[in-house]
Amino acid sequence: MRKSAVLGAVVAFLLLAAGGASATTLGIANQTPLTTQVGQLQFVGATVTFACQVQLRKQLIVGLIPVVSSLTRLGKVAAGQINCPAGAASFLNLPPQLGGTPPPGPLATSWDVSFLASDLITGELLFGILDFQVKLPNGCLYRGTVLGRLTPNGATLRFLGAQPIPLFIGSASACDPQIRVVGNLADNPPIVYTLLIGGLGV
């Protein structure tokens, strides 16, 4: 019941954030669907902050993608690694290497990368990583949707902590009730994309 309530709240938030996306077509022009993102993310709670080195491998959907619903799938995080100087940390239900175990899960939409909207002022693509799951050095497991922005040149993912992710497993006395994800990841290769709105490229 708790899992369903959490996921339902996340979807409701994302639908609100992506309200004007239905008239958009997205084109990803990368020659290969695989991209690697590397950098530092900070997991910021009310009482603790963990700075961690992160690597994500993503499998993108290339070509034109019509955005016919508020959450349109762009790809999936297929593998990931996290290293925190403060202690052991891990991504849950995500293999450290491509093709490894466990496969991304446990839900069909876990670790999906979904288009939310386009920022017509900055030219950035707004996206969410659905059912992001991380166990931090204090043993607390957080699970939810992380929101980010992809820069117009496709070279950097920016996470501004806009939507905190809630505690999923852990002691209420030892774990902050939620954390925010803040930091930048560099794309290699950059994600080359075009947002088409009303027939015009952005």
Coordinates of C-alpha atoms in Angstrom, one line a residue:
M1 CA 0.0 0.0 0.0
R2 CA 2.8 2.4 0.9
K3 CA 4.6 1.8 -2.4
S4 CA 1.4 2.4 -4.4
A5 CA 0.7 5.6 -2.5
V6 CA 4.3 6.9 -3.0
L7 CA 4.3 6.1 -6.8
G8 CA 0.9 7.6 -7.2
A9 CA 2.0 10.9 -5.6
V10 CA 5.0 11.0 -7.8
V11 CA 3.0 10.4 -11.0
A12 CA 0.5 13.1 -10.0
F13 CA 3.4 15.6 -9.4
L14 CA 5.0 14.8 -12.7
L15 CA 1.7 15.1 -14.6
L16 CA 1.3 18.6 -13.1
A17 CA 4.9 19.5 -14.0
A18 CA 4.5 18.3 -17.6
G19 CA 1.1 19.8 -18.3
G20 CA 2.0 21.4 -21.7
A21 CA 4.1 18.6 -23.2
S22 CA 1.4 17.0 -25.4
A23 CA 2.1 19.2 -28.4
T24 CA 5.8 18.4 -28.4
T25 CA 7.9 16.1 -30.5
L26 CA 11.4 15.2 -29.3
G27 CA 14.2 14.0 -31.6
I28 CA 17.4 12.4 -30.2
A29 CA 20.0 12.3 -32.9
N30 CA 22.8 10.3 -31.2
Q31 CA 24.5 7.7 -33.4
T32 CA 24.5 5.3 -30.5
P33 CA 21.8 4.8 -27.9
L34 CA 24.3 4.4 -25.1
T35 CA 25.5 7.4 -23.1
T36 CA 27.6 7.5 -19.9
Q37 CA 27.1 10.2 -17.3
V38 CA 29.8 10.9 -14.7
G39 CA 30.1 13.5 -11.9
Q40 CA 29.3 14.3 -8.3
L41 CA 25.9 14.3 -6.7
Q42 CA 25.1 15.5 -3.2
F43 CA 22.3 13.8 -1.3
V44 CA 21.1 16.6 1.0
G45 CA 19.0 15.9 4.1
A46 CA 18.0 18.0 7.1
T47 CA 20.8 16.6 9.2
V48 CA 23.3 15.0 6.8
T49 CA 24.8 15.6 3.4
F50 CA 26.7 12.9 1.4
A51 CA 28.8 13.9 -1.6
C52 CA 29.3 10.9 -3.9
Q53 CA 30.9 10.2 -7.2
V54 CA 28.3 8.7 -9.6
Q55 CA 28.4 7.0 -12.9
L56 CA 25.2 6.2 -14.8
R57 CA 24.9 4.3 -18.1
K58 CA 21.7 5.1 -20.1
Q59 CA 20.1 3.4 -23.0
L60 CA 18.3 6.1 -25.0
I61 CA 15.5 5.9 -27.6
V62 CA 16.9 7.6 -30.6
G63 CA 15.0 9.2 -33.5
L64 CA 11.8 11.2 -33.3
I65 CA 9.7 10.5 -30.2
P66 CA 6.1 11.9 -30.3
V67 CA 5.1 13.2 -26.9
V68 CA 1.5 12.0 -26.7
S69 CA 1.2 11.8 -22.9
S70 CA 2.6 13.8 -20.0
L71 CA 5.2 11.2 -19.2
T72 CA 7.0 10.1 -22.4
R73 CA 9.8 7.5 -22.0
L74 CA 13.2 8.6 -23.4
G75 CA 15.2 5.6 -22.3
K76 CA 16.3 3.8 -19.2
V77 CA 19.2 3.9 -16.7
A78 CA 20.7 0.5 -17.5
A79 CA 23.6 0.5 -15.0
G80 CA 25.0 2.6 -12.3
Q81 CA 27.8 2.9 -9.7
I82 CA 28.1 5.2 -6.7
N83 CA 31.1 5.8 -4.4
C84 CA 30.7 7.9 -1.2
P85 CA 33.8 8.7 0.9
A86 CA 31.7 8.6 4.0
G87 CA 30.9 4.9 3.6
A88 CA 29.3 2.2 1.6
A89 CA 26.4 3.2 -0.7
S90 CA 24.6 1.5 -3.5
F91 CA 21.9 1.9 -6.2
L92 CA 19.2 -0.7 -5.6
N93 CA 17.8 -3.0 -8.3
L94 CA 20.4 -1.7 -10.8
P95 CA 23.4 -3.6 -12.1
P96 CA 26.8 -1.9 -11.7
Q97 CA 27.8 -2.9 -15.3
L98 CA 25.7 -3.1 -18.5
G99 CA 24.1 -6.5 -18.8
G100 CA 24.8 -7.4 -15.2
T101 CA 22.5 -8.4 -12.4
P102 CA 20.1 -7.5 -11.0
P103 CA 18.3 -6.1 -14.1
P104 CA 16.8 -2.6 -13.6
G105 CA 13.6 -3.0 -11.5
P106 CA 11.7 -4.1 -9.6
L107 CA 8.9 -2.3 -11.6
A108 CA 8.7 -2.1 -15.4
T109 CA 9.0 1.7 -15.1
S110 CA 11.8 1.6 -12.5
W111 CA 14.9 3.7 -13.6
D112 CA 13.0 5.0 -16.7
V113 CA 14.1 8.4 -18.0
S114 CA 10.9 10.3 -19.0
F115 CA 10.4 13.7 -20.7
L116 CA 8.5 16.2 -18.7
A117 CA 8.6 19.5 -20.5
S118 CA 10.9 21.9 -22.3
D119 CA 12.1 25.2 -20.9
L120 CA 11.6 27.7 -23.7
I121 CA 13.7 30.3 -22.0
T122 CA 16.8 28.3 -21.4
G123 CA 16.3 25.6 -24.1
E124 CA 16.7 22.9 -21.5
L125 CA 14.9 19.6 -21.5
L126 CA 13.2 18.7 -18.2
F127 CA 13.2 15.1 -17.3
G128 CA 12.6 12.7 -14.5
I129 CA 14.3 9.4 -13.5
L130 CA 11.4 7.3 -12.2
D131 CA 11.8 5.1 -9.2
F132 CA 15.4 6.1 -8.4
Q133 CA 16.6 4.0 -5.5
V134 CA 19.7 4.7 -3.4
K135 CA 21.0 3.4 -0.1
L136 CA 23.3 5.9 1.5
P137 CA 26.2 5.4 3.9
N138 CA 24.0 5.8 7.0
G139 CA 22.0 2.7 5.8
C140 CA 18.9 4.7 4.9
L141 CA 17.2 3.8 1.6
Y142 CA 15.5 6.5 -0.4
R143 CA 13.2 5.8 -3.3
G144 CA 11.4 8.2 -5.6
T145 CA 11.6 10.3 -8.8
V146 CA 14.5 12.6 -9.3
L147 CA 14.0 15.6 -11.5
G148 CA 16.7 17.1 -13.7
R149 CA 17.6 19.3 -16.6
L150 CA 19.6 18.6 -19.7
T151 CA 21.5 21.6 -21.0
P152 CA 20.8 22.7 -24.6
N153 CA 24.2 21.3 -25.9
G154 CA 23.3 17.9 -24.3
A155 CA 26.6 17.8 -22.4
T156 CA 25.4 18.2 -18.8
L157 CA 22.6 16.9 -16.6
R158 CA 21.8 19.3 -13.8
F159 CA 20.0 18.2 -10.6
L160 CA 18.7 21.1 -8.6
G161 CA 16.9 19.2 -5.8
A162 CA 13.6 20.5 -7.0
Q163 CA 11.6 17.5 -5.8
P164 CA 12.9 15.6 -2.7
I165 CA 12.7 11.8 -2.6
P166 CA 11.2 10.2 0.5
L167 CA 12.7 7.7 2.9
F168 CA 11.6 4.2 1.9
I169 CA 13.4 1.9 4.4
G170 CA 15.2 3.1 7.5
S171 CA 14.7 4.1 11.1
A172 CA 12.8 7.4 11.5
S173 CA 15.1 8.3 14.4
A174 CA 18.3 7.7 12.4
C175 CA 17.2 8.8 8.9
D176 CA 16.1 12.1 7.5
P177 CA 12.5 11.8 6.2
Q178 CA 13.6 12.9 2.7
I179 CA 16.6 14.0 0.7
R180 CA 17.3 16.3 -2.2
V181 CA 19.6 15.3 -5.1
V182 CA 21.9 18.2 -6.2
G183 CA 24.8 18.2 -8.7
N184 CA 25.9 17.8 -12.2
L185 CA 26.8 14.8 -14.4
A186 CA 28.7 15.1 -17.7
D187 CA 27.3 13.3 -20.7
N188 CA 29.7 11.2 -22.9
P189 CA 28.7 11.4 -25.7
P190 CA 26.5 14.5 -25.3
I191 CA 22.8 13.9 -26.0
V192 CA 22.0 15.7 -29.2
Y193 CA 18.3 16.6 -29.1
T194 CA 15.8 18.9 -30.7
L195 CA 12.5 20.0 -29.2
L196 CA 9.8 20.6 -31.9
I197 CA 6.8 22.6 -30.7
G198 CA 4.1 23.6 -33.1
G199 CA 6.5 22.6 -35.9
L200 CA 9.3 24.8 -34.8
G201 CA 12.7 23.6 -33.5
V202 CA 13.8 24.9 -30.1

